[in-house]
Amino acid sequence: MPRTKVTFDMVREIGLALPDVEESTTYGALALKVRGNLLACVAINKSVEPGSLGVRIDFDQRDALLAEAPETYYVTDHYVNYPMVLVRLSHIRVDELRDLLNSAWRFVTSEKKRTVRTKLKQRR
């Protein structure tokens, strides 16, 4: 069975089904935010591959995704110090995207996000 090509429209549909998520922009790019906090966005930094999505997650989960599926998930130097993973939309399945956005929502809405600032300072 052929895989469904994941688009930002699918990202939007899945994301907007989560509580308090709204469509917005960040640096002029389409984005999804939870109560004003970035959840996911079209990755537009010059360091990213075309067709990439940036998704906010904690560093431990990002490390696991990078180790498990480097063909799907990656990070560039620009994003290395931020709790975000880059996703090649051409490589992710819809069910994986749904799981990732749910994890991102939990991260963005949790207390855990606040502890990331401490980790950021340690990484710099």
Short mmCIF file of C-alpha atoms in Angstrom, two decimals:
data_model
loop_
_atom_site.label_atom_id
_atom_site.label_comp_id
_atom_site.label_asym_id
_atom_site.label_seq_id
_atom_site.Cartn_x
_atom_site.Cartn_y
_atom_site.Cartn_z
CA MET A 1 0.00 0.00 0.00
CA PRO A 2 1.54 3.38 -0.97
CA ARG A 3 2.27 5.83 1.81
CA THR A 4 0.25 8.99 2.07
CA LYS A 5 2.41 12.02 1.36
CA VAL A 6 2.39 14.17 4.48
CA THR A 7 1.81 17.87 3.84
CA PHE A 8 1.61 20.91 6.08
CA ASP A 9 -2.17 20.77 5.55
CA MET A 10 -2.12 17.38 7.32
CA VAL A 11 0.11 18.82 10.05
CA ARG A 12 -2.42 21.65 10.46
CA GLU A 13 -5.39 19.25 10.58
CA ILE A 14 -3.78 17.01 13.22
CA GLY A 15 -2.44 19.93 15.25
CA LEU A 16 -5.66 21.94 15.28
CA ALA A 17 -7.48 18.91 16.73
CA LEU A 18 -5.36 19.27 19.90
CA PRO A 19 -6.65 21.47 22.74
CA ASP A 20 -5.86 25.20 22.55
CA VAL A 21 -3.85 24.91 19.29
CA GLU A 22 -4.26 27.69 16.76
CA GLU A 23 -2.76 28.50 13.41
CA SER A 24 -0.28 31.36 13.44
CA THR A 25 3.07 32.37 11.96
CA THR A 26 6.61 32.59 13.20
CA TYR A 27 9.18 34.60 11.26
CA GLY A 28 6.63 34.71 8.44
CA ALA A 29 6.28 30.91 8.21
CA LEU A 30 3.11 28.96 8.89
CA ALA A 31 3.06 27.73 12.47
CA LEU A 32 0.91 26.05 15.08
CA LYS A 33 0.92 27.49 18.58
CA VAL A 34 -0.56 26.48 21.92
CA ARG A 35 -1.68 29.52 23.90
CA GLY A 36 0.92 31.58 22.04
CA ASN A 37 3.76 29.06 22.46
CA LEU A 38 5.26 27.48 19.35
CA LEU A 39 4.30 23.85 18.77
CA ALA A 40 5.41 23.28 15.17
CA CYS A 41 6.26 25.34 12.11
CA VAL A 42 7.41 25.14 8.54
CA ALA A 43 11.20 25.20 8.94
CA ILE A 44 12.55 28.10 6.90
CA ASN A 45 16.08 28.58 8.19
CA LYS A 46 18.58 28.37 5.32
CA SER A 47 20.20 25.36 7.02
CA VAL A 48 17.18 23.07 6.63
CA GLU A 49 16.17 20.80 3.80
CA PRO A 50 13.12 21.86 1.76
CA GLY A 51 9.90 20.23 2.97
CA SER A 52 10.95 20.16 6.62
CA LEU A 53 8.85 20.78 9.69
CA GLY A 54 10.22 22.03 13.00
CA VAL A 55 8.59 20.44 16.06
CA ARG A 56 9.17 21.41 19.69
CA ILE A 57 10.16 18.46 21.88
CA ASP A 58 12.50 17.90 24.78
CA PHE A 59 16.15 17.09 24.20
CA ASP A 60 15.89 13.48 25.43
CA GLN A 61 13.06 12.67 23.04
CA ARG A 62 14.89 14.43 20.21
CA ASP A 63 18.02 12.36 20.86
CA ALA A 64 15.94 9.17 20.76
CA LEU A 65 14.26 10.14 17.48
CA LEU A 66 17.59 11.03 15.87
CA ALA A 67 19.03 7.66 16.91
CA GLU A 68 15.98 5.63 15.85
CA ALA A 69 15.14 7.25 12.50
CA PRO A 70 17.85 9.56 11.12
CA GLU A 71 16.25 9.31 7.68
CA THR A 72 13.16 11.06 9.07
CA TYR A 73 14.45 13.28 11.89
CA TYR A 74 17.46 15.58 11.93
CA VAL A 75 18.83 18.76 13.46
CA THR A 76 21.13 21.44 12.07
CA ASP A 77 23.60 23.62 13.93
CA HIS A 78 21.02 26.42 13.96
CA TYR A 79 18.60 24.29 16.02
CA VAL A 80 21.01 22.26 18.15
CA ASN A 81 20.56 24.41 21.28
CA TYR A 82 16.78 24.59 21.02
CA PRO A 83 14.26 21.93 22.07
CA MET A 84 13.23 21.23 18.49
CA VAL A 85 13.60 18.45 15.96
CA LEU A 86 13.41 18.81 12.19
CA VAL A 87 11.19 16.36 10.33
CA ARG A 88 11.43 15.41 6.67
CA LEU A 89 7.73 15.38 5.78
CA SER A 90 8.48 13.11 2.81
CA HIS A 91 9.70 10.41 5.23
CA ILE A 92 7.20 10.48 8.11
CA ARG A 93 4.00 8.43 8.26
CA VAL A 94 0.73 10.07 9.32
CA ASP A 95 0.52 7.96 12.50
CA GLU A 96 4.10 8.92 13.44
CA LEU A 97 3.28 12.59 12.83
CA ARG A 98 0.19 12.32 15.04
CA ASP A 99 2.27 10.76 17.84
CA LEU A 100 4.98 13.40 17.44
CA LEU A 101 2.53 16.31 17.57
CA ASN A 102 0.85 14.80 20.64
CA SER A 103 4.26 14.54 22.33
CA ALA A 104 5.07 18.09 21.31
CA TRP A 105 1.76 19.31 22.74
CA ARG A 106 2.49 17.57 26.05
CA PHE A 107 5.97 19.10 26.10
CA VAL A 108 4.83 22.64 25.28
CA THR A 109 2.01 22.57 27.83
CA SER A 110 3.98 20.92 30.63
CA GLU A 111 6.18 22.09 33.44
CA LYS A 112 9.00 20.21 31.71
CA LYS A 113 9.34 23.07 29.22
CA ARG A 114 10.45 25.37 32.01
CA THR A 115 13.29 23.05 32.97
CA VAL A 116 14.62 23.18 29.41
CA ARG A 117 15.95 26.67 30.06
CA THR A 118 18.34 25.16 32.59
CA LYS A 119 19.48 22.54 30.05
CA LEU A 120 19.95 25.27 27.43
CA LYS A 121 22.29 27.15 29.73
CA GLN A 122 24.24 23.94 30.38
CA ARG A 123 24.62 23.21 26.63
CA ARG A 124 25.97 26.65 25.77
#
